[in-house]
Amino acid sequence: MPNMMPRREALRLAALAVATPSALTLLPPGAAQAARTTTAPPPQHDPPQPGAWIVKPFPNSQVTLGESLFSVNRDRMLNFLRSYPADRMLANFRANAELDTLGAQPPGGWEDATGNLRGHYSGHFVSALALAYAGSGDPFFKDKVDYMVKALGECQDALAAKVGQPAPPPAPVARVAGKFGRAAKLDGPQYVSLPAGIVSGLDDFTIAVWLNPAAVTSWSRIFDFGTGTSRNMFLAVSAGSAPRFAITTSGGSGEQRINGTSQLPAGQWTHVAVTLSAGTGTLYVNGAPVGTNTAMTLKPSSLGPTGNNWIGKSQYGDAYLKASVDEFQIYDRALTGAEIAALTTGADGGLGGGNVAWYRFDEESGESAGDSSGNGRDARLVSEPSGHPGPSHPGFLAAYPETQFILLEQYATYPTIWAPYYTCHMIMRGLLDAYQYAGNEQALEIVMKMGDWVHSRLGHLPREQLDRMWSIYIAGEYNGMNSVMADLYAISGKEEYLATARCFDNTALLAATVANEDTLNRKHANQHIPQFIGYLSVFERNEERRYFDAAVNFWDMVVPHRTFTDGGTAGPTDNGELFGARGVIVGTLGTNNAETCCVYNMLKLSRNLFFHTANPKYMQYYERGLYGQILASRRNVDSATDPLVTYFIPMRPGASRSYGNLGTCCGGTGLESHTKFQDSIYFRSADDSTLYVNLYLASELRWAEKGFTLKQSTNYPTDPAGVTTLTVEGTGRLAVKLRVPYWVEKGFKVLVNGAEQKVDAKPGEYVTLDRHWRRGDRIRISMPFSLRVEKALDIPTTQSIAYGPVPMVAKSNETTFREFSFYKDFTLSGDLAQTMTPTASMTFTTHDLPLVPFYIGDTDRYHAYFHRVEPKIVFGKQDSGVPNYAREDSVTFLDAVWARAPFANQGRFVSTVARTADDWIRAGLMTSAEKDAVVTAAVKARLRR
């Protein structure tokens, strides 16, 4: 028997796990933080430092956030983590291990009791709790981590006790009293399988059934006929608030639907029917029409041969229907309203029954349901196993049985299974984080047992089988399993863990990226980004250069070639979770763009590559993604029941953000992102001789080993003055590297104790202050924000606006691109801000629209991109009449002129216009007469400074 927790102790810890937030959490963020009693977390249990690192991080516990936008969002997330019951996160694990769930219900969504990804979010939750403890020192988070780890250990022990046990036999489908005669009672994983092609060739049709639901569960299917998720037609007992019929030949985005008006009742018989007549579909409940679609172009014959024709089962893997079913009839014509009403009065309503098929379920028992239409299309009543065999090897831990892992080895596809090793990774990473950040030794014991189990499943499989598994869309997604296994090897020294990490080589893509061949188009982005984090982890332990080269080359394929202005990843408009074609930005702008998980993982990859190279480009992207998409991904309101983070950040004109995502992948990474803002503000060289200041963010670094404390005071990024002050407490020699942001246009001035330093500040690089520091030394950095445009790679006239590091969006409900023109309003300064009206320190009005920071987390509609329209060469009020010709690289005449701003005086401006005109003449882009007109307009314009 597994070692079980005494029930009294379980109840005590359960009370802790669901404790009501104290009054402290209701205080303003700063007051709450100050009022909490905290203790310094123990030293982090980091894996051994890789020998290849030339830069290394500080433990999270050595960096504390000051007041800023980041600390406000962090405190909102800490409140959620403090408030959300741990037992709900544990419910699916306990149920799978057949332990007491203590009355808790799972979170729902992807984390409901039947979801094929259940358990992944709990891993994120443990990670976030551990990070919260490391960042705050609040023992509440440590206690909650310990509670969850202990419970997961009990689940693992209970599952280990079942190793080798056979599955119980499935219960047969029961017959019960029906509406007329007998009925089939579908309860659990049970459904009715109809013959292949039963609706093939039908144009007009009627499907009618009597239904008595035991429960009305969203997306459970009354019927679902098709060949997978792309081509099918179904009737859901509920689409959230009412039944829905849908038919599609192109997946969910192409569905033609008929929606009902209210939920079907549970516990009583209801008649439901769907008809299609010459393009008009009608949904009936109890003989009355409740929904109509008069524009339906699809019909059953559009689906082609249908192999999966089910009553009670979904093509998408949704919950099975729990209901008694009677008098299921299919007709090859659309019955009239009167005929549908007649079916509610008798088994066949005097119509003789369905002439395609009629299932009355009047048999006493057995697996067959006879076809009363006389066509011989008997159906089969199917009971899938409700129980499962015990695990194959000790160490297995999941919120569902081992079945999905077994099916993946048989090449099952999504949605039959849903990324089992992805879920496994999240659980393992959560446990490793509990060990690393919260010092929980039991977590390491549990995760090592899981590593043994993973090795037992994969270690003997041939390379060809593994490659086929990892190439399967979503089902083969494994996130950072290679990284977790490499970390376990580094901690334990067990060679089988490193060998198992290499089992996750995705050979074809790995080879392509090593050769710097870009094959990313239409690959699932978040399925593949973490693989390269893992390759870097493997390189750190086995020093095989190809893994490092793959990670470097992959990063360069994504940035900037598939990156939006806010750091998000660009994907095709039909599926924003995929990578788009290289260099295509405007062509990917849609509603489902920039999955937040992708940025989370790109930031991790960038950070890790910087450790190996100290190449500034990785931290420049880090700033773009952090101050762009991540800061814009949390709604600016409090919630103790919902993380309120985004899944996608849409880039289409007139789009808006939606927040929530309790239980989704982005909801999970959002928990972590908002509890570890401090982890990349400062780095140090491997020999501890150099301090890197990477991010300008109010914070304090305590570097006890060197005797230094560094306090950073700044209002960045909400103050366009861009001033940051670093106060040094400590004495000794130290090189301090300050990152010069990529966006700097108005200078990067550094003063030490009031004296300006001579530094070669190039945007996108670092400057170094190498000196003997004394207590109280002050470094003052000034990097004023400037408004600037960024051109899309594929269509340079589609542009975005940023203010320093902050993406700006124009608020507008219009759903087509807004057209902006700026050059006619430029002054000699060439400052874009001079063309706009400031309304506050970070907001403007342009073209009669509010221009605001994207970090304002609301649900207003916005435009992140606009069309730049500068058709003629105009200076102020002087129109030259000459077209604004562009070079082959899409740089226009006005672009070239204003790129040389600011101009000291009118003469310098005019001479620049003349020289640029000469360049255009030599390139064959302008005539001498046109040059004269342009220069004359420049002279007459008399622009102000």
PDB file of C-alpha atoms in Angstrom, residues 305-393:
ATOM      1  CA  PRO A 305     -17.473   9.113 -47.371  1.00  0.00           C
ATOM      2  CA  THR A 306     -17.896   9.336 -43.604  1.00  0.00           C
ATOM      3  CA  GLY A 307     -16.173   6.669 -41.551  1.00  0.00           C
ATOM      4  CA  ASN A 308     -16.955   7.909 -38.047  1.00  0.00           C
ATOM      5  CA  ASN A 309     -20.710   8.062 -37.604  1.00  0.00           C
ATOM      6  CA  TRP A 310     -21.467   8.239 -33.916  1.00  0.00           C
ATOM      7  CA  ILE A 311     -24.312   8.868 -31.526  1.00  0.00           C
ATOM      8  CA  GLY A 312     -22.876  10.198 -28.279  1.00  0.00           C
ATOM      9  CA  LYS A 313     -19.209  10.573 -29.299  1.00  0.00           C
ATOM     10  CA  SER A 314     -17.268  13.553 -30.672  1.00  0.00           C
ATOM     11  CA  GLN A 315     -14.666  13.693 -33.444  1.00  0.00           C
ATOM     12  CA  TYR A 316     -12.868  16.269 -31.278  1.00  0.00           C
ATOM     13  CA  GLY A 317     -12.564  14.094 -28.178  1.00  0.00           C
ATOM     14  CA  ASP A 318     -15.139  16.094 -26.203  1.00  0.00           C
ATOM     15  CA  ALA A 319     -16.945  14.553 -23.257  1.00  0.00           C
ATOM     16  CA  TYR A 320     -19.167  11.594 -24.101  1.00  0.00           C
ATOM     17  CA  LEU A 321     -22.917  12.141 -24.087  1.00  0.00           C
ATOM     18  CA  LYS A 322     -24.595  11.060 -20.865  1.00  0.00           C
ATOM     19  CA  ALA A 323     -28.183  10.437 -21.906  1.00  0.00           C
ATOM     20  CA  SER A 324     -30.792   7.870 -22.784  1.00  0.00           C
ATOM     21  CA  VAL A 325     -31.458   7.802 -26.536  1.00  0.00           C
ATOM     22  CA  ASP A 326     -34.591   6.598 -28.307  1.00  0.00           C
ATOM     23  CA  GLU A 327     -36.122   6.636 -31.794  1.00  0.00           C
ATOM     24  CA  PHE A 328     -33.084   7.887 -33.732  1.00  0.00           C
ATOM     25  CA  GLN A 329     -34.297   8.439 -37.316  1.00  0.00           C
ATOM     26  CA  ILE A 330     -32.610   9.580 -40.544  1.00  0.00           C
ATOM     27  CA  TYR A 331     -34.694  10.665 -43.576  1.00  0.00           C
ATOM     28  CA  ASP A 332     -33.501  11.486 -47.082  1.00  0.00           C
ATOM     29  CA  ARG A 333     -35.704  14.589 -47.217  1.00  0.00           C
ATOM     30  CA  ALA A 334     -36.527  17.581 -45.049  1.00  0.00           C
ATOM     31  CA  LEU A 335     -39.676  16.895 -43.078  1.00  0.00           C
ATOM     32  CA  THR A 336     -42.149  19.733 -42.798  1.00  0.00           C
ATOM     33  CA  GLY A 337     -42.777  21.502 -39.526  1.00  0.00           C
ATOM     34  CA  ALA A 338     -46.034  19.624 -39.175  1.00  0.00           C
ATOM     35  CA  GLU A 339     -44.290  16.283 -39.726  1.00  0.00           C
ATOM     36  CA  ILE A 340     -41.622  17.150 -37.123  1.00  0.00           C
ATOM     37  CA  ALA A 341     -44.405  18.018 -34.684  1.00  0.00           C
ATOM     38  CA  ALA A 342     -46.059  14.672 -35.461  1.00  0.00           C
ATOM     39  CA  LEU A 343     -42.887  12.835 -34.405  1.00  0.00           C
ATOM     40  CA  THR A 344     -43.416  14.168 -30.893  1.00  0.00           C
ATOM     41  CA  THR A 345     -46.732  12.327 -30.637  1.00  0.00           C
ATOM     42  CA  GLY A 346     -45.642   8.819 -31.548  1.00  0.00           C
ATOM     43  CA  ALA A 347     -42.628   6.687 -32.387  1.00  0.00           C
ATOM     44  CA  ASP A 348     -42.935   7.382 -36.132  1.00  0.00           C
ATOM     45  CA  GLY A 349     -45.558  10.147 -36.067  1.00  0.00           C
ATOM     46  CA  GLY A 350     -47.496   8.236 -38.681  1.00  0.00           C
ATOM     47  CA  LEU A 351     -44.651   8.696 -41.162  1.00  0.00           C
ATOM     48  CA  GLY A 352     -43.436   5.095 -41.177  1.00  0.00           C
ATOM     49  CA  GLY A 353     -40.033   5.884 -39.562  1.00  0.00           C
ATOM     50  CA  GLY A 354     -36.772   7.116 -40.998  1.00  0.00           C
ATOM     51  CA  ASN A 355     -36.325   5.781 -44.526  1.00  0.00           C
ATOM     52  CA  VAL A 356     -32.510   5.870 -44.353  1.00  0.00           C
ATOM     53  CA  ALA A 357     -32.218   4.372 -40.873  1.00  0.00           C
ATOM     54  CA  TRP A 358     -34.365   4.020 -37.737  1.00  0.00           C
ATOM     55  CA  TYR A 359     -32.886   2.870 -34.429  1.00  0.00           C
ATOM     56  CA  ARG A 360     -35.530   2.064 -31.791  1.00  0.00           C
ATOM     57  CA  PHE A 361     -33.169   0.361 -29.268  1.00  0.00           C
ATOM     58  CA  ASP A 362     -35.930  -2.079 -28.251  1.00  0.00           C
ATOM     59  CA  GLU A 363     -33.544  -5.049 -27.864  1.00  0.00           C
ATOM     60  CA  GLU A 364     -33.359  -6.446 -24.335  1.00  0.00           C
ATOM     61  CA  SER A 365     -29.561  -6.463 -24.374  1.00  0.00           C
ATOM     62  CA  GLY A 366     -26.566  -7.042 -26.619  1.00  0.00           C
ATOM     63  CA  GLU A 367     -24.224  -4.897 -28.670  1.00  0.00           C
ATOM     64  CA  SER A 368     -26.461  -4.548 -31.721  1.00  0.00           C
ATOM     65  CA  ALA A 369     -29.169  -1.971 -32.445  1.00  0.00           C
ATOM     66  CA  GLY A 370     -31.373  -3.131 -35.278  1.00  0.00           C
ATOM     67  CA  ASP A 371     -32.311  -0.865 -38.190  1.00  0.00           C
ATOM     68  CA  SER A 372     -36.116  -0.752 -38.332  1.00  0.00           C
ATOM     69  CA  SER A 373     -36.096   0.999 -41.719  1.00  0.00           C
ATOM     70  CA  GLY A 374     -35.606  -2.341 -43.451  1.00  0.00           C
ATOM     71  CA  ASN A 375     -32.308  -1.197 -45.014  1.00  0.00           C
ATOM     72  CA  GLY A 376     -30.169  -3.477 -42.855  1.00  0.00           C
ATOM     73  CA  ARG A 377     -28.025  -0.673 -41.487  1.00  0.00           C
ATOM     74  CA  ASP A 378     -27.704  -2.122 -38.004  1.00  0.00           C
ATOM     75  CA  ALA A 379     -25.682  -0.119 -35.497  1.00  0.00           C
ATOM     76  CA  ARG A 380     -23.225  -1.255 -32.820  1.00  0.00           C
ATOM     77  CA  LEU A 381     -23.374  -0.228 -29.183  1.00  0.00           C
ATOM     78  CA  VAL A 382     -19.817   0.412 -28.007  1.00  0.00           C
ATOM     79  CA  SER A 383     -18.524   0.496 -24.449  1.00  0.00           C
ATOM     80  CA  GLU A 384     -14.958   1.676 -24.121  1.00  0.00           C
ATOM     81  CA  PRO A 385     -13.050   0.695 -20.981  1.00  0.00           C
ATOM     82  CA  SER A 386     -14.025   2.963 -18.101  1.00  0.00           C
ATOM     83  CA  GLY A 387     -11.026   1.783 -16.139  1.00  0.00           C
ATOM     84  CA  HIS A 388      -7.465   1.425 -17.267  1.00  0.00           C
ATOM     85  CA  PRO A 389      -4.610  -0.956 -16.635  1.00  0.00           C
ATOM     86  CA  GLY A 390      -2.000   0.001 -14.100  1.00  0.00           C
ATOM     87  CA  PRO A 391       1.134   1.819 -15.270  1.00  0.00           C
ATOM     88  CA  SER A 392       3.866  -0.039 -17.093  1.00  0.00           C
ATOM     89  CA  HIS A 393       6.615   1.094 -14.727  1.00  0.00           C
TER      90      HIS A 393
END
